[in-house]
Coordinates of C-alpha atoms in Angstrom, one line a residue:
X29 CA -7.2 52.2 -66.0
X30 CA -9.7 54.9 -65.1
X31 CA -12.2 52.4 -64.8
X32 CA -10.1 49.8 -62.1
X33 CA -9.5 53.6 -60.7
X34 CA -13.4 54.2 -60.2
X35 CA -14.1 50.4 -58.7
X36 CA -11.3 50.8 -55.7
X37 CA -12.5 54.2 -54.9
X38 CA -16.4 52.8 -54.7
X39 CA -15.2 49.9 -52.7
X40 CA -13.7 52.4 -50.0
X41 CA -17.2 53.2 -48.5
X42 CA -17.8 49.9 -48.1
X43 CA -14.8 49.0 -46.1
X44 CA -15.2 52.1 -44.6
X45 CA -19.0 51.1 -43.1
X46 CA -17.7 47.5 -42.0
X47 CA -16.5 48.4 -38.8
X48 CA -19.5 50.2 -37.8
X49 CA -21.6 47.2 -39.6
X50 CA -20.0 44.8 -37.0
X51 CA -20.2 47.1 -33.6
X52 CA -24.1 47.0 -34.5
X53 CA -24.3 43.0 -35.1
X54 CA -22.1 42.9 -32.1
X55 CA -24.5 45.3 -30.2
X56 CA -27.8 43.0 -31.4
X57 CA -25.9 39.9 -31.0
X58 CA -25.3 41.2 -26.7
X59 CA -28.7 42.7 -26.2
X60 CA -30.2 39.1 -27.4
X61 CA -27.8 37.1 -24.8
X62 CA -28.7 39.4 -22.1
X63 CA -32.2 39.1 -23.2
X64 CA -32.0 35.3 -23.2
X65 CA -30.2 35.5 -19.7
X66 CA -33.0 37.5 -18.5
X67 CA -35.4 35.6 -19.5
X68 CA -34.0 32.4 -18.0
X69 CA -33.0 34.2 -14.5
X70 CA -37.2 35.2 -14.3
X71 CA -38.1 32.0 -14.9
X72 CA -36.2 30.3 -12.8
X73 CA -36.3 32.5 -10.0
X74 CA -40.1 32.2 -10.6
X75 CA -39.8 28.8 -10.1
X76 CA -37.8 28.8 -6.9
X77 CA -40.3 30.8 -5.2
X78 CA -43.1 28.8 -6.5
X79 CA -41.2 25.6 -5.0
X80 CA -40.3 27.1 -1.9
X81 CA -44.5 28.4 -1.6
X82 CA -45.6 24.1 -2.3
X83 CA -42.3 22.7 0.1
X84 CA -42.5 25.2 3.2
X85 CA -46.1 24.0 4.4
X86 CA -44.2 20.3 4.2
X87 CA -41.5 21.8 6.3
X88 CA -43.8 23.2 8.8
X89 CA -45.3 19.9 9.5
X90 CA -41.9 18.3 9.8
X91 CA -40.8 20.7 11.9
X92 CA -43.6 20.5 14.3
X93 CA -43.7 16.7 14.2
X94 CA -40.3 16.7 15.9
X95 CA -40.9 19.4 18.9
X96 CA -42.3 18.9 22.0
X97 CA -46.2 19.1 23.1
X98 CA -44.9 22.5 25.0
X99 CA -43.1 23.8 22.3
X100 CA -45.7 23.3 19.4
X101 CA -48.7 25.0 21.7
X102 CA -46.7 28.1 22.3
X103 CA -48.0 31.1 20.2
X104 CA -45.0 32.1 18.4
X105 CA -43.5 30.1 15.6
X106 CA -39.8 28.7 16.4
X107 CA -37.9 27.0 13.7
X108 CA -35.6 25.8 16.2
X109 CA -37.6 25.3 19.6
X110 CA -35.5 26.2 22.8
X111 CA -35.9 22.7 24.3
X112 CA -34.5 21.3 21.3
X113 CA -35.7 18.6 19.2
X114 CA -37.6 15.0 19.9
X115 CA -39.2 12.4 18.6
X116 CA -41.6 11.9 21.1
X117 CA -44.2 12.3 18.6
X118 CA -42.9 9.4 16.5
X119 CA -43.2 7.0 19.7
X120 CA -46.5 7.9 20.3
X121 CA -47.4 7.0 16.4
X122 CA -45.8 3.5 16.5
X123 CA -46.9 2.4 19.9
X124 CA -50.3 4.1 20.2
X125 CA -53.6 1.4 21.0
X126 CA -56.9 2.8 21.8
X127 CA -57.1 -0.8 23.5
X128 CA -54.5 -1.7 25.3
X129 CA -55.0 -5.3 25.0
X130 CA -54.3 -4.9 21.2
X131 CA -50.9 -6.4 20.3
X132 CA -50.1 -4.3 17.0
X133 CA -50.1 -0.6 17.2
X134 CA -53.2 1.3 15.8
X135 CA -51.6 3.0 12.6
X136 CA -49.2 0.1 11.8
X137 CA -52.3 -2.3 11.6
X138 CA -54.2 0.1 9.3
X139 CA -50.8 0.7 7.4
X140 CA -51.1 -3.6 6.3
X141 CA -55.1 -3.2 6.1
X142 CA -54.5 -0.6 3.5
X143 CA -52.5 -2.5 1.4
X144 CA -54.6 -5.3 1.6
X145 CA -57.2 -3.7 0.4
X146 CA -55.8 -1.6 -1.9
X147 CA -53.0 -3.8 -4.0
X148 CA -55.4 -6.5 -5.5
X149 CA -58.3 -4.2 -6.8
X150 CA -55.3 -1.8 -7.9
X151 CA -53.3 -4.8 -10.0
X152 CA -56.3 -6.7 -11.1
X153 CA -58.0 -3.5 -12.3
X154 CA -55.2 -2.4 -13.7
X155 CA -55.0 -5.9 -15.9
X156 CA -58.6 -5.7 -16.5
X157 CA -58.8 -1.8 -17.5
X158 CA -55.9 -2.6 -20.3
X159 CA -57.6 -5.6 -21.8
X160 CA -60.8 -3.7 -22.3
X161 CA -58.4 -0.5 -23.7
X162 CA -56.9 -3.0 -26.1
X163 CA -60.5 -4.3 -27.1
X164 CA -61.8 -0.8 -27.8
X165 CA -58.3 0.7 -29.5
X166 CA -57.6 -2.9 -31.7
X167 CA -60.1 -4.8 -32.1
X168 CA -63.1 -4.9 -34.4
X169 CA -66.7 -5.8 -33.1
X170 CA -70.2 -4.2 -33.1
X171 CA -71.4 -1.6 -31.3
X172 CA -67.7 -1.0 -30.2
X173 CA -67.6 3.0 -30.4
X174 CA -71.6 2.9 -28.6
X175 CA -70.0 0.5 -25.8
X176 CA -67.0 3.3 -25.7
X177 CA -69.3 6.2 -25.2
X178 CA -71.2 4.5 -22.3
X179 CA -69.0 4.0 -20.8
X180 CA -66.7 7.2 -20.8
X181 CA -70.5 8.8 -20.0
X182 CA -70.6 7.1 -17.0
X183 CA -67.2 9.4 -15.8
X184 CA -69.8 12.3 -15.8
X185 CA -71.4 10.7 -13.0
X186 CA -70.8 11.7 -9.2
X187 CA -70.1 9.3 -7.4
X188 CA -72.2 10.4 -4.3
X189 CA -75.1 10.0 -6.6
X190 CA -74.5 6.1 -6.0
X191 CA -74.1 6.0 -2.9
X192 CA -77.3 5.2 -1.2
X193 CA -77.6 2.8 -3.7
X194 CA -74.6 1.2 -3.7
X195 CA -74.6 0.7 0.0
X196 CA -78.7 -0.9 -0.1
X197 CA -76.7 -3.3 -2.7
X198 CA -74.0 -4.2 -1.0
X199 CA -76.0 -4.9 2.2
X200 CA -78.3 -6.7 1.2
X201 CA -75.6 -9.0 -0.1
X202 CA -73.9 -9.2 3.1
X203 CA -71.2 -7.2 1.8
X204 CA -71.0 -4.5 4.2
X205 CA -68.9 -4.8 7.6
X206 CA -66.1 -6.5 5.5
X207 CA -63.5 -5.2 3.2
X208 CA -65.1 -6.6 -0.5
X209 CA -66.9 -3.3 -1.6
X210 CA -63.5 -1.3 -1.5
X211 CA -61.9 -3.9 -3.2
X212 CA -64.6 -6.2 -5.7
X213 CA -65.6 -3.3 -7.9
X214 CA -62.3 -1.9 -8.5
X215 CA -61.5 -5.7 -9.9
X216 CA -63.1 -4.8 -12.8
X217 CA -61.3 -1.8 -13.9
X218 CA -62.1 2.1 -14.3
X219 CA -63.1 4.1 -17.0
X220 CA -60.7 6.4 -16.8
X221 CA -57.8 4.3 -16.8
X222 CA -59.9 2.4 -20.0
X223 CA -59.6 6.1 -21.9
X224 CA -55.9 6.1 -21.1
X225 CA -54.7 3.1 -21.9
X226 CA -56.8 3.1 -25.2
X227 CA -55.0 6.2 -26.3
X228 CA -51.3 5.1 -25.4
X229 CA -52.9 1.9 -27.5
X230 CA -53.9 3.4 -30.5
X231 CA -50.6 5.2 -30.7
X232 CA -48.8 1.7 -31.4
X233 CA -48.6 1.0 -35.1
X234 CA -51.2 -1.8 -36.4
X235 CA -48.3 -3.5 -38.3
X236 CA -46.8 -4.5 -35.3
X237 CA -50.6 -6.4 -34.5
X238 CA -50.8 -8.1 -37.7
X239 CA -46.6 -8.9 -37.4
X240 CA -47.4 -10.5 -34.0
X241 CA -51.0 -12.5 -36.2
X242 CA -48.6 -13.9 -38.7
X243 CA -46.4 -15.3 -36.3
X244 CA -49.3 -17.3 -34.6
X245 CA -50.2 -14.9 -31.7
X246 CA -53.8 -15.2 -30.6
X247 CA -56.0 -12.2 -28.6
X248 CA -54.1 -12.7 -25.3
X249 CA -50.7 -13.6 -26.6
X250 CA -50.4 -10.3 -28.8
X251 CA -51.8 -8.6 -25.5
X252 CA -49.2 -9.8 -23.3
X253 CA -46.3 -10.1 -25.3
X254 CA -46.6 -7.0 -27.9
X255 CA -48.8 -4.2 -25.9
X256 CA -47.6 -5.1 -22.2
X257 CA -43.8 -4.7 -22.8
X258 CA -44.9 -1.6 -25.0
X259 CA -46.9 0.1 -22.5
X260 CA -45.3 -0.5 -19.5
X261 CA -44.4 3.2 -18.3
X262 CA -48.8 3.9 -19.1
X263 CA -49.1 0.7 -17.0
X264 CA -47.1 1.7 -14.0
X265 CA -48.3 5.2 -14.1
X266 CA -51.7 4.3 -13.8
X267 CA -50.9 1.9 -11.6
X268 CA -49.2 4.5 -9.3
X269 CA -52.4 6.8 -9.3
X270 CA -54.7 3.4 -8.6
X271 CA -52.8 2.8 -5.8
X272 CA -52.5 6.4 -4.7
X273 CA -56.4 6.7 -4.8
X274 CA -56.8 3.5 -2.7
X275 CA -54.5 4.9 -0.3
X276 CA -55.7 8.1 0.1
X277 CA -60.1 7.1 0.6
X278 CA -61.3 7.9 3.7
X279 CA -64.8 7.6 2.8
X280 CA -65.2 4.2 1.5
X281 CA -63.8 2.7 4.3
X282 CA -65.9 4.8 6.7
X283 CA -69.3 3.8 5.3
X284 CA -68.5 0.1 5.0
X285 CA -66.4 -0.6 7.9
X286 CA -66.5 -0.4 11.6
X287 CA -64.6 -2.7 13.4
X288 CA -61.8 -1.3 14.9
X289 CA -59.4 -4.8 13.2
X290 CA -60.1 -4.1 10.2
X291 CA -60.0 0.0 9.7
X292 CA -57.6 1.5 6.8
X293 CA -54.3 3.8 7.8
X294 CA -56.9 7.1 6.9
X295 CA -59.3 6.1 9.3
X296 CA -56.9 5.0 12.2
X297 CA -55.4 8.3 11.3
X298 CA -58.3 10.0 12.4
X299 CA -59.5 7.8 15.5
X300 CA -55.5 9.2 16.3
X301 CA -55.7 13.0 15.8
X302 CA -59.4 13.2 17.4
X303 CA -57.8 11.1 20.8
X304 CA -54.2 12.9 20.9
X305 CA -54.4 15.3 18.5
X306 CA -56.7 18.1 20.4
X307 CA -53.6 18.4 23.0
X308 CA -50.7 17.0 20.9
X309 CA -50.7 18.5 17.9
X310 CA -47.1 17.3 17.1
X311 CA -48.5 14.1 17.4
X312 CA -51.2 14.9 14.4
X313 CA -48.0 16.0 12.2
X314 CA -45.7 13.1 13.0
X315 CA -49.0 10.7 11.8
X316 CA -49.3 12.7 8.7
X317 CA -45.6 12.4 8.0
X318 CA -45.2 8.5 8.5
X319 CA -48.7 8.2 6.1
X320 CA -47.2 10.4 3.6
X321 CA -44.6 8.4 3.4
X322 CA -45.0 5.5 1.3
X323 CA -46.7 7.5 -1.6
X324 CA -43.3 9.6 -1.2
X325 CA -41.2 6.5 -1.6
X326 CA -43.4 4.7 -4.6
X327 CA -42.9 8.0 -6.4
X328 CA -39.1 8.4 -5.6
X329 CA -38.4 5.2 -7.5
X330 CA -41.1 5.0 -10.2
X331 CA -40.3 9.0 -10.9
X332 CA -39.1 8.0 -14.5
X333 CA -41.5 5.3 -15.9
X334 CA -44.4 7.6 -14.1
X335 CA -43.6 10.9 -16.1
X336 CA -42.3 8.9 -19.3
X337 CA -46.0 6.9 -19.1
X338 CA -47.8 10.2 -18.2
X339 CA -46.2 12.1 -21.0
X340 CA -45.8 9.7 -24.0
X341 CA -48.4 8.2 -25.8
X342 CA -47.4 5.3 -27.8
X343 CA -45.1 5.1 -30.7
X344 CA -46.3 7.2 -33.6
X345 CA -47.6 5.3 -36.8

């Protein structure tokens, strides 16, 4: 009895402390909530204003591109101008010839130059940059990891080193004065897109190669029916930034072509800008808007495989 006695008063003490035992695990429990909720608020208010810093020089552009000549030339800065808006800008764009005998409109003809010259080097090199990255990541042949090094060494090279030589080459082919030296050499891939598409390619399991041998597969079927359908977010995202880079040169086409047919949308860009530009500069913003946006569009619907292909690399073994 004395001994039950002695138990039940020890145990008092204990039941005693338990509410203050809780109000502290309660206390930690709130501090790391309101911890966690600060922590989230900073970052994401750090991100708003980093967004709004990137989007508000894009909303400055559009802006100007849909005021007036008058307006845009004053020296204060009106969001909304007292004449209104207008897309007088945007009429000047789509209707604007140097030559008035011309029948299509200067930046609409460099618009369908471009993607001449840019979607065939883009696709083909895209093809022929994965079939060398399947070589290199697969396959099993001498010299293979000397051939790799080469030519991942020749990424360290600028490419204004070759350009004196590369323009002697090309003209005393006949090349130059046409549209083949933006669009021959990128037929046969780039190195950079080799060294990505190798390493989404080594990521995919070997089994799956010598599954696909066993059933019959040869070099190209494997390729195109095992790593194709596997890679295809790699493919499109490299395709995206091929295409992207195409778009965007301005100095290839200025080198090799002159004839006012055949000029890319960069070029006609800035024949517009340096002949309306100086005294329309809504006129320079409305051009940079409608060039800006078909990369804007591309991205809006290949968003996921672009991201998915830029962040994955392959299955894991």
């Amino acid at each position: 009895m004395f001994d039950e006695t002695k138990q039940m008063n020890s145990m008092k003490p204990a039941e005693n402390n338990a509410p203050a035992e809780n109000d502290e695990f309660n206390k930690k429990l709130r501090r790391s909530r309101a911890e966690k909720i600060a922590g989230k608020v900073g970052v994401y208010a750090f991100l708003i204003i980093y967004a709004i810093l990137i989007l508000l020089p894009f909303l400055i552009v559009l802006l100007t591109s849909i005021k007036s000549a008058a307006a845009v030339q004053k020296n204060t800065f009106e969001i909304i101008p007292s004449d209104g808006f207008t897309f007088d800008a945007y009429k000047v764009v789509f209707t604007y010839h140097p030559i008035r005998s011309e029948h299509f409109p200067l930046l609409i003809r460099g618009f369908f130059n471009t993607i001449l010259y840019v979607v065939p080097p883009t696709v083909i090199g895209l093809f022929t940059s994965a079939l060398s990255a399947y070589a290199f990541s697969k396959l099993r042949f001498r010299a293979k990891k000397w051939m790799y090094s080469i030519m991942l060494g020749t990424m360290m090279i600028p490419g204004t080193i070759m350009m004196v030589s590369q323009y002697s080459l090309y003209d005393s082919i006949g090349w130059t004065e046409t549209p083949l030296p933006l669009m021959i050499p990128g037929m046969f891939g780039a190195a950079a897109c080799v060294f990505f598409m190798r390493q989404f390619f080594t990521g995919i399991p070997d089994s799956i190669i010598e599954a696909a041998k066993l059933d019959g597969l040869g070099f190209l079927g494997t390729f195109f029916r095992i790593m194709v359908p596997l890679s295809m977010p790699a493919l499109l995202a490299q395709g995206i930034l091929g295409f992207v880079g195409g778009y965007n040169d301005y100095l290839g086409p200025l080198i090799y072509i002159h004839d006012a047919n055949m000029k890319t949308l960069q070029i006609a860009l800035r024949t517009l800008v340096s002949e309306r530009g100086g005294d329309e500069p809504n006129v320079t913003m409305a051009a940079s808007i409608v060039a800006l946006l078909p990369t804007l569009i591309i991205y809006f619907f290949a968003q996921k495989y672009f991201i998915e292909g830029i962040v994955t690399s392959g299955l894991k073994q």
